[in-house]
Short mmCIF file of C-alpha atoms and ligand atoms in Angstrom, two decimals:
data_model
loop_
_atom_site.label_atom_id
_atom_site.label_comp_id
_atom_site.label_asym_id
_atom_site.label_seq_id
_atom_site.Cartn_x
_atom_site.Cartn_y
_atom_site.Cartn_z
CA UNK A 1 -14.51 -24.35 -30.58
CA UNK A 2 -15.18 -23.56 -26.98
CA UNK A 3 -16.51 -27.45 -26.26
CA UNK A 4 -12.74 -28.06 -26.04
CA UNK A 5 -12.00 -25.80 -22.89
CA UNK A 6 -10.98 -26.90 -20.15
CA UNK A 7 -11.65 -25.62 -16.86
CA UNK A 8 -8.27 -23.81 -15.04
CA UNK A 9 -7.54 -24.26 -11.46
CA UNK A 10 -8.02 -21.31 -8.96
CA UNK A 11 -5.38 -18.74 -8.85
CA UNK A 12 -3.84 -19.52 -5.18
CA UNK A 13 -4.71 -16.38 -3.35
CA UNK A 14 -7.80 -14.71 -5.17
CA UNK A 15 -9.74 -18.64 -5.38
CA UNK A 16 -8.74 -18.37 -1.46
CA UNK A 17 -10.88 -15.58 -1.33
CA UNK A 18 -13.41 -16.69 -2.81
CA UNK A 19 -13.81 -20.24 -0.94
CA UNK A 20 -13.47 -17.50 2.41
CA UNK A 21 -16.49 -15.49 0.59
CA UNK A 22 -18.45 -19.22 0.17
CA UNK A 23 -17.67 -19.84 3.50
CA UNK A 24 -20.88 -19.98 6.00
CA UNK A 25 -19.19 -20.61 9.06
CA UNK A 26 -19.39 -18.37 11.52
CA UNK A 27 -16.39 -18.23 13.11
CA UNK A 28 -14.44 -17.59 9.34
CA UNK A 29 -11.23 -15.63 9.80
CA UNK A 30 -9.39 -14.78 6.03
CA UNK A 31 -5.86 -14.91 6.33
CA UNK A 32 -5.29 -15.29 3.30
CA UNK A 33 -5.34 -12.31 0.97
CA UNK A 34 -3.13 -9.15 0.89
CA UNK A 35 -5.90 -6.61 1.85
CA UNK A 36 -5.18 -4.19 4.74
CA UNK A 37 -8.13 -4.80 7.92
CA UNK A 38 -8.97 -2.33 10.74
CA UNK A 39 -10.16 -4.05 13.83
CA UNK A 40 -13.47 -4.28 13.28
CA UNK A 41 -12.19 -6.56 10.36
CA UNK A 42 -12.96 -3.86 7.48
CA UNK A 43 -10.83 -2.23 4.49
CA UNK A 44 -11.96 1.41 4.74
CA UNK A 45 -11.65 3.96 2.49
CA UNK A 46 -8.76 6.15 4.18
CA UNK A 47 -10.31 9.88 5.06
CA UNK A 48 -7.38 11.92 2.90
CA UNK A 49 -8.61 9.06 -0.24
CA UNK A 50 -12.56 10.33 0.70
CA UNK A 51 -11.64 14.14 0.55
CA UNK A 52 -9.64 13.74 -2.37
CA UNK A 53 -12.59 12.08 -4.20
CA UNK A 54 -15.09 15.22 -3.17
CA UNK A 55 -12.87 17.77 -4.54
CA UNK A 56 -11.99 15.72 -7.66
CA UNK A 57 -15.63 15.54 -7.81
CA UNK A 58 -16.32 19.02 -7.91
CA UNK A 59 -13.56 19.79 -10.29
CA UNK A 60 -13.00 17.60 -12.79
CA UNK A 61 -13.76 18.98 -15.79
CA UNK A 62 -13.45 16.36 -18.53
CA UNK A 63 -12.96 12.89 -19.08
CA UNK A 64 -11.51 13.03 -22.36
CA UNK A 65 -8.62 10.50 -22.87
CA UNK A 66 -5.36 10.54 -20.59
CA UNK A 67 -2.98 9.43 -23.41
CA UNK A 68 -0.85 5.59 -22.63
CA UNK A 69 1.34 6.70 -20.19
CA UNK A 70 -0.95 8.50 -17.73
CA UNK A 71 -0.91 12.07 -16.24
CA UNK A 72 2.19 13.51 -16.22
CA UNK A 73 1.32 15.55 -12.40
CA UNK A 74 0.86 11.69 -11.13
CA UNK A 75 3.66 9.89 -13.00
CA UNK A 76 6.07 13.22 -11.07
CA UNK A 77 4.16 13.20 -7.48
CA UNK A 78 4.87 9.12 -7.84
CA UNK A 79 8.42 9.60 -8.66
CA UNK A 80 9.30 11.75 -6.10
CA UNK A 81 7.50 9.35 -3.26
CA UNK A 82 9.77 6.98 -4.08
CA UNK A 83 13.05 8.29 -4.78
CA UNK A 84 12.48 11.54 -2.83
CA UNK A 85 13.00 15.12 -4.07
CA UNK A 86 16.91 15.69 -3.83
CA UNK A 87 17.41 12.08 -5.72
CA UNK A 88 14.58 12.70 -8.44
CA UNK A 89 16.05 16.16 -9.59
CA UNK A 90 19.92 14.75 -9.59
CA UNK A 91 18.80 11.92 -12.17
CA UNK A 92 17.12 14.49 -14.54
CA UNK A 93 16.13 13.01 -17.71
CA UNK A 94 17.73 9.60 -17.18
CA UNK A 95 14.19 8.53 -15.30
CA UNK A 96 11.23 8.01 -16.19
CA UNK A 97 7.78 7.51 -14.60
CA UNK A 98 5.03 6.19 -16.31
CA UNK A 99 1.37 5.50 -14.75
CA UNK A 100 0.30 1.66 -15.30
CA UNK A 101 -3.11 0.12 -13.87
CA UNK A 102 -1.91 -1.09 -10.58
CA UNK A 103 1.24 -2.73 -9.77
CA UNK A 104 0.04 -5.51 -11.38
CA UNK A 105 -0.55 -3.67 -15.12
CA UNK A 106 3.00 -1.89 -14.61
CA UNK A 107 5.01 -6.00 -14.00
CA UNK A 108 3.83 -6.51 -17.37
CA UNK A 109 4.62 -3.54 -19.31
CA UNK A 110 8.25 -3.83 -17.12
CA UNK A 111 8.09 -7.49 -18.87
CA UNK A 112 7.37 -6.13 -22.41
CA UNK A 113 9.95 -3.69 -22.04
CA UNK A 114 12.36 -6.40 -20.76
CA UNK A 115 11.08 -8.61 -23.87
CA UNK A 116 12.05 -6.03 -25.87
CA UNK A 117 15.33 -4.81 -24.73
CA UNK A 118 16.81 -8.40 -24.26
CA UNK A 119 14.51 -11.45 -25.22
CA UNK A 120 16.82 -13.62 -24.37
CA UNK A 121 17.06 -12.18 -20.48
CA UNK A 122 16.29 -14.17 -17.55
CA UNK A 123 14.55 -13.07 -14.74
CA UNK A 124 15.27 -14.30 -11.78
CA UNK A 125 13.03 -14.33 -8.77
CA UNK A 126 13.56 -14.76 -5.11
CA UNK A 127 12.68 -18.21 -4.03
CA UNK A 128 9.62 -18.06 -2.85
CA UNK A 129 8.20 -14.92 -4.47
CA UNK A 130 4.82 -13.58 -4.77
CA UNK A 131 2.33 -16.41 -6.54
CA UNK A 132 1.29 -13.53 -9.20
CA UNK A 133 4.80 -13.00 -10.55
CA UNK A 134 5.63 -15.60 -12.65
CA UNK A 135 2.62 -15.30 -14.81
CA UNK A 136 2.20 -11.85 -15.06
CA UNK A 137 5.83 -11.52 -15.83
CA UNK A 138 6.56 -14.88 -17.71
CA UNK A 139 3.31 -14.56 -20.43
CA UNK A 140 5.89 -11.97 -21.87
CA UNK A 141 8.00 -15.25 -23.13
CA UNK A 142 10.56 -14.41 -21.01
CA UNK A 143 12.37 -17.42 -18.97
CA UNK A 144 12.92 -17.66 -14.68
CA UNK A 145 15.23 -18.40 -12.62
CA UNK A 146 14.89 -18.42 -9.10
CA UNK A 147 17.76 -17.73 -6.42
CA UNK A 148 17.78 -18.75 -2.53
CA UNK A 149 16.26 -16.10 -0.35
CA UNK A 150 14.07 -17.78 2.59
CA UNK A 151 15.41 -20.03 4.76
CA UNK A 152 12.39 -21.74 6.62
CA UNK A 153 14.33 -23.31 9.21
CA UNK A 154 15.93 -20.02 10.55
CA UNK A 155 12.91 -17.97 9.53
CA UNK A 156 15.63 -15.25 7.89
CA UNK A 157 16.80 -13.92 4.89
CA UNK A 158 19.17 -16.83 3.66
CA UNK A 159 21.70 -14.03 2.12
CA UNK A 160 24.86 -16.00 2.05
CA UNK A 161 23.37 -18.76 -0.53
CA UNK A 162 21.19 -15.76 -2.38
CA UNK A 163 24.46 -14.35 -3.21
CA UNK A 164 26.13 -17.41 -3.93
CA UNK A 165 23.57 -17.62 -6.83
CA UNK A 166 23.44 -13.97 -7.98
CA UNK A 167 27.25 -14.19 -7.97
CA UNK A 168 26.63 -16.48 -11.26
CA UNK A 169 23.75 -13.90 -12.90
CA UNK A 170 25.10 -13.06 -16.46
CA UNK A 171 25.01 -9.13 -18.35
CA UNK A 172 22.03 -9.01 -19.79
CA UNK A 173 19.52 -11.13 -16.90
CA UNK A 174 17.60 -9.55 -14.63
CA UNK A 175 17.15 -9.66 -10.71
CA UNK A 176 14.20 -8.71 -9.36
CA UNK A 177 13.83 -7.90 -5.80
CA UNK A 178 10.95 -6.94 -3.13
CA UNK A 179 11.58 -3.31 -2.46
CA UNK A 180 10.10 -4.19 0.90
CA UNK A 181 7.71 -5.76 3.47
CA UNK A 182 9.14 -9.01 0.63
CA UNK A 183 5.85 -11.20 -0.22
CA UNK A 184 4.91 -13.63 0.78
CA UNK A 185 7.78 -14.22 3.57
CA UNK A 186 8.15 -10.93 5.52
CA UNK A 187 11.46 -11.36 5.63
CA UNK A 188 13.45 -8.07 4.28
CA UNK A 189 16.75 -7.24 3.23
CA UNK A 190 18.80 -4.84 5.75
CA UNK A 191 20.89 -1.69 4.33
CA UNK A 192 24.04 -3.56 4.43
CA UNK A 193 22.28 -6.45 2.30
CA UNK A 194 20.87 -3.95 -0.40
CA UNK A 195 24.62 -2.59 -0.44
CA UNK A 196 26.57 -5.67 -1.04
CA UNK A 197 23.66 -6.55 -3.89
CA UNK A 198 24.26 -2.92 -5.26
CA UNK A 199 28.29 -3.87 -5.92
CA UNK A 200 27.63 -7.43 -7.22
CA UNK A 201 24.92 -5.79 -9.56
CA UNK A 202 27.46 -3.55 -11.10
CA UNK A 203 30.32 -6.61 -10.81
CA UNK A 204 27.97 -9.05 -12.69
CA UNK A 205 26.55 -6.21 -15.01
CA UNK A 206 23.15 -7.62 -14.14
CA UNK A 207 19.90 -5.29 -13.90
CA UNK A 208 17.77 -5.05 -11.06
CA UNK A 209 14.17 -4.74 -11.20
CA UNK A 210 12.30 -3.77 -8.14
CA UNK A 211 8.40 -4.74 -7.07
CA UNK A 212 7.72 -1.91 -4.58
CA UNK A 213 4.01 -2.80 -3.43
CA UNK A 214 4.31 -1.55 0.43
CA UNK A 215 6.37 1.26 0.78
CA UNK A 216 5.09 2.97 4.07
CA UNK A 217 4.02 -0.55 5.69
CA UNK A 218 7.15 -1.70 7.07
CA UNK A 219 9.25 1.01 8.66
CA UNK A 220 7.90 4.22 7.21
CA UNK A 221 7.80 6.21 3.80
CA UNK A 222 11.70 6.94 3.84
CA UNK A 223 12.74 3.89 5.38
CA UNK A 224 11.24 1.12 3.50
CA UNK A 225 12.63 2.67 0.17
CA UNK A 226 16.55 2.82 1.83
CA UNK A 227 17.47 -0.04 -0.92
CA UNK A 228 15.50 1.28 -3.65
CA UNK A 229 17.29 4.57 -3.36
CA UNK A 230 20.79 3.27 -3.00
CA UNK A 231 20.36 1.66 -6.08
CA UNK A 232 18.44 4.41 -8.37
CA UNK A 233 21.38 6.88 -7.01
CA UNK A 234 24.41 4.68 -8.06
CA UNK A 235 23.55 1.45 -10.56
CA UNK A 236 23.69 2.84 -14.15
CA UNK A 237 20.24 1.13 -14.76
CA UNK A 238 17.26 0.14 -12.65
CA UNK A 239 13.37 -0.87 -12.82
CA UNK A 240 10.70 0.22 -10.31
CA UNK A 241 7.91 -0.92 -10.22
CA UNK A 242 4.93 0.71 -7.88
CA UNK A 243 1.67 0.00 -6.28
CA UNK A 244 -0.86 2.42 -4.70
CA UNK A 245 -2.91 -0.21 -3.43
CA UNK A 246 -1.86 -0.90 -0.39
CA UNK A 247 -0.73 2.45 1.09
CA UNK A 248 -3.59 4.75 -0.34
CA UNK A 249 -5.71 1.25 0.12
CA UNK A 250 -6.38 2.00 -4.06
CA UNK A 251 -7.15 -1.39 -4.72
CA UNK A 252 -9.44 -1.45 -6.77
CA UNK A 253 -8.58 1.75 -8.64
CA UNK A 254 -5.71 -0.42 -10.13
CA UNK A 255 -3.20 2.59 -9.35
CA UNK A 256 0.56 1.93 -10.02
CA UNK A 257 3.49 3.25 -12.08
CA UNK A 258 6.03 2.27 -13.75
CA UNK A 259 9.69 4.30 -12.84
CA UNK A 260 13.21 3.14 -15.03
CA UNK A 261 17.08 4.82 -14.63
CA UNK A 262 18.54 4.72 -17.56
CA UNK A 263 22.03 5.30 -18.33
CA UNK A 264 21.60 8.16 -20.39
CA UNK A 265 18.96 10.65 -21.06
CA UNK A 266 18.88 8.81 -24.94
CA UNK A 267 18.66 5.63 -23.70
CA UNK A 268 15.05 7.34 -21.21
CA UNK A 269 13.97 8.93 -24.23
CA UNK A 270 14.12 5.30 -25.92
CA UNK A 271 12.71 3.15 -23.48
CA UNK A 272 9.50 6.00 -23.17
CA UNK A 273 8.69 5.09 -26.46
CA UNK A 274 8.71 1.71 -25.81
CA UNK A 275 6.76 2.01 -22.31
CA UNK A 276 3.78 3.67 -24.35
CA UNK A 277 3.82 1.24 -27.28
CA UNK A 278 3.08 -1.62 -24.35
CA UNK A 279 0.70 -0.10 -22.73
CA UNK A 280 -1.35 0.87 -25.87
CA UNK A 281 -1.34 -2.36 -27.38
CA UNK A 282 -2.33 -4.10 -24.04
CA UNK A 283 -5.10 -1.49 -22.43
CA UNK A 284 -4.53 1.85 -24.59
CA UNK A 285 -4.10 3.83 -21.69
CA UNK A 286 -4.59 3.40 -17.60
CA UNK A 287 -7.53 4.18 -15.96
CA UNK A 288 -7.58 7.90 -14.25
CA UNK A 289 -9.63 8.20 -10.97
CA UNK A 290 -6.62 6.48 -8.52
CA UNK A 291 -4.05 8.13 -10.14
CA UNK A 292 -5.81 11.49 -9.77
CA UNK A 293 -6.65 10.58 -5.52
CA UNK A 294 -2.73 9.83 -5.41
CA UNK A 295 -1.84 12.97 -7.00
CA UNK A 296 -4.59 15.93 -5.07
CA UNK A 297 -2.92 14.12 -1.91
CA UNK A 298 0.69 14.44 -2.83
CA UNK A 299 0.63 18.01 -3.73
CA UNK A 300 -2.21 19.15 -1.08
CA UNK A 301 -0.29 19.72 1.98
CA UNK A 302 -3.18 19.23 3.98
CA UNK A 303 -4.13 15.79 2.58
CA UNK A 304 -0.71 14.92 2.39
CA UNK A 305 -0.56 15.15 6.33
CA UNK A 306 -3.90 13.58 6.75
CA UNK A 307 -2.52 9.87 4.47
CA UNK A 308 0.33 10.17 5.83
CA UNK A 309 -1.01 9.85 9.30
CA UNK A 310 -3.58 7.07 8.29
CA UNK A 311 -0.56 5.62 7.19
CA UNK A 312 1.69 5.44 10.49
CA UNK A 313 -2.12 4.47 11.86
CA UNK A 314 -2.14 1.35 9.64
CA UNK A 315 2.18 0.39 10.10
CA UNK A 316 1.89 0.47 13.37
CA UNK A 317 -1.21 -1.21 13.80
CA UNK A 318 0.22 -4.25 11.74
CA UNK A 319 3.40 -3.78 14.12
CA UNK A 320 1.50 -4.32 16.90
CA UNK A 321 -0.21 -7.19 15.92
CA UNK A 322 2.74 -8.74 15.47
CA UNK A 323 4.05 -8.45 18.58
CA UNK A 324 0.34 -9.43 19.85
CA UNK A 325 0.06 -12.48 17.41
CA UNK A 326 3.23 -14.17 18.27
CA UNK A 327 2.79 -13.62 22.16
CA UNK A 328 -0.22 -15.22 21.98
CA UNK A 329 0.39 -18.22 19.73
CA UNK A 330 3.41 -19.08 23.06
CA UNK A 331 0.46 -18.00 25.92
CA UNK A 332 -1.73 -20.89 23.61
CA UNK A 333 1.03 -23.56 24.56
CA UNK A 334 2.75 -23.37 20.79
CA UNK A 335 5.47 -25.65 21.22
CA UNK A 336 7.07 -23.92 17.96
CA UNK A 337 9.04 -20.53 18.53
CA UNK A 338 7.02 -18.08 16.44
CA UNK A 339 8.89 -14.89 17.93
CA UNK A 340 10.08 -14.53 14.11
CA UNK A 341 6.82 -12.80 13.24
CA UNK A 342 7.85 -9.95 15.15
CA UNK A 343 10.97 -9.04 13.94
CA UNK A 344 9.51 -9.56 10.29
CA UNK A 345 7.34 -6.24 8.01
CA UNK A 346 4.59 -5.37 6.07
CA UNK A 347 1.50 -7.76 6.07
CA UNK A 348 2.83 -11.17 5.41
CA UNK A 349 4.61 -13.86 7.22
CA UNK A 350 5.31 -17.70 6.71
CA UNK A 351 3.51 -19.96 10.01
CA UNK A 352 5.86 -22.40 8.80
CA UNK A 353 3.47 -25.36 8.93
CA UNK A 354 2.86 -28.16 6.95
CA UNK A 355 0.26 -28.59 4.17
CA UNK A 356 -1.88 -31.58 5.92
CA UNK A 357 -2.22 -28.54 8.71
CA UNK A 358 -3.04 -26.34 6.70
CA UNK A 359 -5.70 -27.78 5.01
CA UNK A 360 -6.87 -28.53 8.66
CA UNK A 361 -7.44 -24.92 9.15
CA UNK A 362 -9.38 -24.42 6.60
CA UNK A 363 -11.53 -27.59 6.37
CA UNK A 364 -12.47 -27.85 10.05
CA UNK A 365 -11.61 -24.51 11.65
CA UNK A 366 -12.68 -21.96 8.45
CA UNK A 367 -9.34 -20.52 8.63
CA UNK A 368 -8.09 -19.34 5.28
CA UNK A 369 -4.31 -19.06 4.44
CA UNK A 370 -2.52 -19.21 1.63
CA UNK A 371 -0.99 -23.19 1.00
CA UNK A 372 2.68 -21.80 1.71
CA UNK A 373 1.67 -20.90 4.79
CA UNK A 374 1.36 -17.21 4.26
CA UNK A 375 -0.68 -15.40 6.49
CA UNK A 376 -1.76 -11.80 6.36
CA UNK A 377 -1.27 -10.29 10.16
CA UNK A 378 -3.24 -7.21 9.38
CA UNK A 379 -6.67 -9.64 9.07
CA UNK A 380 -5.98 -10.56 12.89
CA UNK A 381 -7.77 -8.47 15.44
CA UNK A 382 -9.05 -8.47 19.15
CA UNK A 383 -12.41 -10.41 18.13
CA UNK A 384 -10.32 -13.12 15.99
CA UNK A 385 -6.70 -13.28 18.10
CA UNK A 386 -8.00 -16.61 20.53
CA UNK A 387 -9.85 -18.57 18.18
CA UNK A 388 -6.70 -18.21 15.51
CA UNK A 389 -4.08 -18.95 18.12
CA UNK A 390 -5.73 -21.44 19.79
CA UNK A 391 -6.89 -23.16 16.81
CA UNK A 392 -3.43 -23.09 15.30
CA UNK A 393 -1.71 -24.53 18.27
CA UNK A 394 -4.66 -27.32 18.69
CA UNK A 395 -3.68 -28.31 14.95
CA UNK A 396 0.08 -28.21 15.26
CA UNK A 397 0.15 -30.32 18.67
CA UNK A 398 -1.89 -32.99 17.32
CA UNK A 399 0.64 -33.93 14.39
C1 LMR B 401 -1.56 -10.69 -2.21
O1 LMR B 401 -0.40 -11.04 -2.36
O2 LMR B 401 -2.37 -11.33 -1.53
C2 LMR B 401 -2.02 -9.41 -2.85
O3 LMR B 401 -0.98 -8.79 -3.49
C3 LMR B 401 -3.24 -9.59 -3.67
C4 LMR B 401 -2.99 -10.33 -4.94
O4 LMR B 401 -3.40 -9.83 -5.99
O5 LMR B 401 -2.43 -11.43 -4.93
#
């Protein structure tokens, strides 16, 4: 049976990696995948993650099973990151939280559910939208859509034609947005955008389903979740999906959750059954060491402090660099205006340059990006900054 198998082509970003890993050139830079870098070029383990580990260490006292949908302390400390304390109390029992493994795991449980609910729903995505997406979320049998959201030419949020198309989104389909620092483009909705999305939402009757991977890497903890909050305080039903990866740098602990408003505390009470049938029949239950880290350091003032301080570390770092990174690329001679980058959040950002070029900077320079043009900021740093500028502008001037 197996003789007839045929060999699948690398997923975009993590067969990126890999080539980088292959790579034996010296002068390698990885721009490619969504992994947070210091300067020296490393992914640490952030100190408050480390002390958490030593006490959880010490204490832990079993390792029986969790049960499907996680530990309650962590699905609550999760919650109340995201929609704060004041909003988390006022919906009651019409939300619930639910650990999944990673972000990843917790996109397709929210497609099961979605399955279930309405098969017949559409999801739309923002055009483009993270290269993962569509088949974590689409192996569910569900259909896409897509809807306008980057305009490459102005290097902004193309709102006016993104609501043109949600403006046609029937009852019963499904939006889903970038809660923020939007992957792969950078490019993020502004309060007044999330508002006027809010009203068509409950217009059109649509749901909204939100990927929040980076809260704390744009703006800060409160400020990258302004949309997600407007919506969880006044659409009648929502669906959050969230990643510990990138802020607590959890990546491999595959830490992430799982958080849906329902309209009624019936309707929770529902869905939670539903929620825990997925993620039995897909991985019985998620795994426990992240989601125990997350939790010590949400409700131990002390570590709390210490992450959240590593955290500011890591946003402004990345804000730097952008400022940096663009001044640089005009210092090289880059004909192109790449003062976009700056104004743009979170790790990502489109270079905006054609495929041939890219494939230049891979072949003959060893610098890895993803073939949209994605680059990941954070993997820039004082040793790298010439060699990537000038190497970029060498290869756009000569086409
Ligand atoms: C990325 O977009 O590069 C990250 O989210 C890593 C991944 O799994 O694709």
């Amino acid at each position: 049976m197996f003789e007839l198998l045929h060999p699948l082509p690398p997923d975009p970003i993590l067969g990126l990696n890999a080539a980088f890993k292959a790579d034996t050139n010296s002068k390698k830079v990885d721009l490619g995948i969504g992994v947070y870098k210091d300067e020296e070029g490393n992914t640490p383990v952030m100190k408050a993650v480390k002390e958490a580990e030593k006490r959880i260490l010490t204490s832990q006292a079993t390792k029986a099973y969790i049960g499907p949908t996680g530990a309650p302390a962590y699905n609550e400390a999760v919650a109340e990151l995201i929609l704060g304390p004041a909003l988390k109390t006022s919906l009651g029992g019409r939300r619930i939280t639910m650990q999944t493994p990673g972000g990843c795991g917790g996109l397709r449980i929210a497609a099961e559910f979605i399955a279930q609910a309405n098969g017949g729903a559409t999801i739309w995505v923002s055009d483009p939208t993270w290269a993962n997406h569509k088949p974590l979320i689409g192996s569910s049998g569900l259909k896409f859509n897509s809807y306008p959201y980057y305009n490459y030419e102005t290097h902004s949020v193309d709102f006016d034609s993104m609501m043109t198309t949600l403006a046609h989104v029937p009852k019963g389909d499904v939006v889903l947005l970038h809660g923020c620092c939007h992957n792969p483009s950078g490019a993020d909705l502004t309060p007044d955008q999330w508002q006027s999305i809010r009203d068509l939402a409950l217009k059109q009757n649509f749901t909204i389903f939100i990927d929040l991977a980076y809260q704390g890497m744009g703006d800060g903890l409160e400020d990258d979740v302004i949309g997600v909050r407007l919506l969880a305080e006044s659409v009648p039903e929502l669906i959050i999906v969230s990643s510990c990866s990138k802020n607590f740098g959890l990546y491999r602990e595959r830490t992430g959750a799982i958080t849906l408003i329902c309209q009624n505390e019936r309707e929770a009470s529902a869905a939670s059954t539903l929620i825990a049938a997925a993620a039995r029949a897909n991985y019985s239950m998620p795994p426990d060491h992240g989601a125990a880290i997350v939790q010590l350091i949400r409700e131990d003032p002390t570590l709390n402090l210490m992450w959240q301080e590593e955290l500011k570390e890591i946003r402004n770092r990345i804000n730097g660099l952008r400022i940096t990174f663009a001044n640089r690329l005009t210092e090289s001679g880059a004909q192109h205006d790449f003062s976009f980058i700056q104004k743009e959040k979170g790790m990502f950002s489109f270079l905006g340059i054609t495929k041939n070029q890219i494939q230049k900077l891979i072949n003959e320079y060893a610098i890895y990006l993803v073939d949209s043009s994605r680059i990941n900021v954070a993997s820039i740093n004082d040793g790298n900054i010439n060699y990537v500028t000038n190497s970029i502008v060498e290869v756009i001037s000569k086409e």
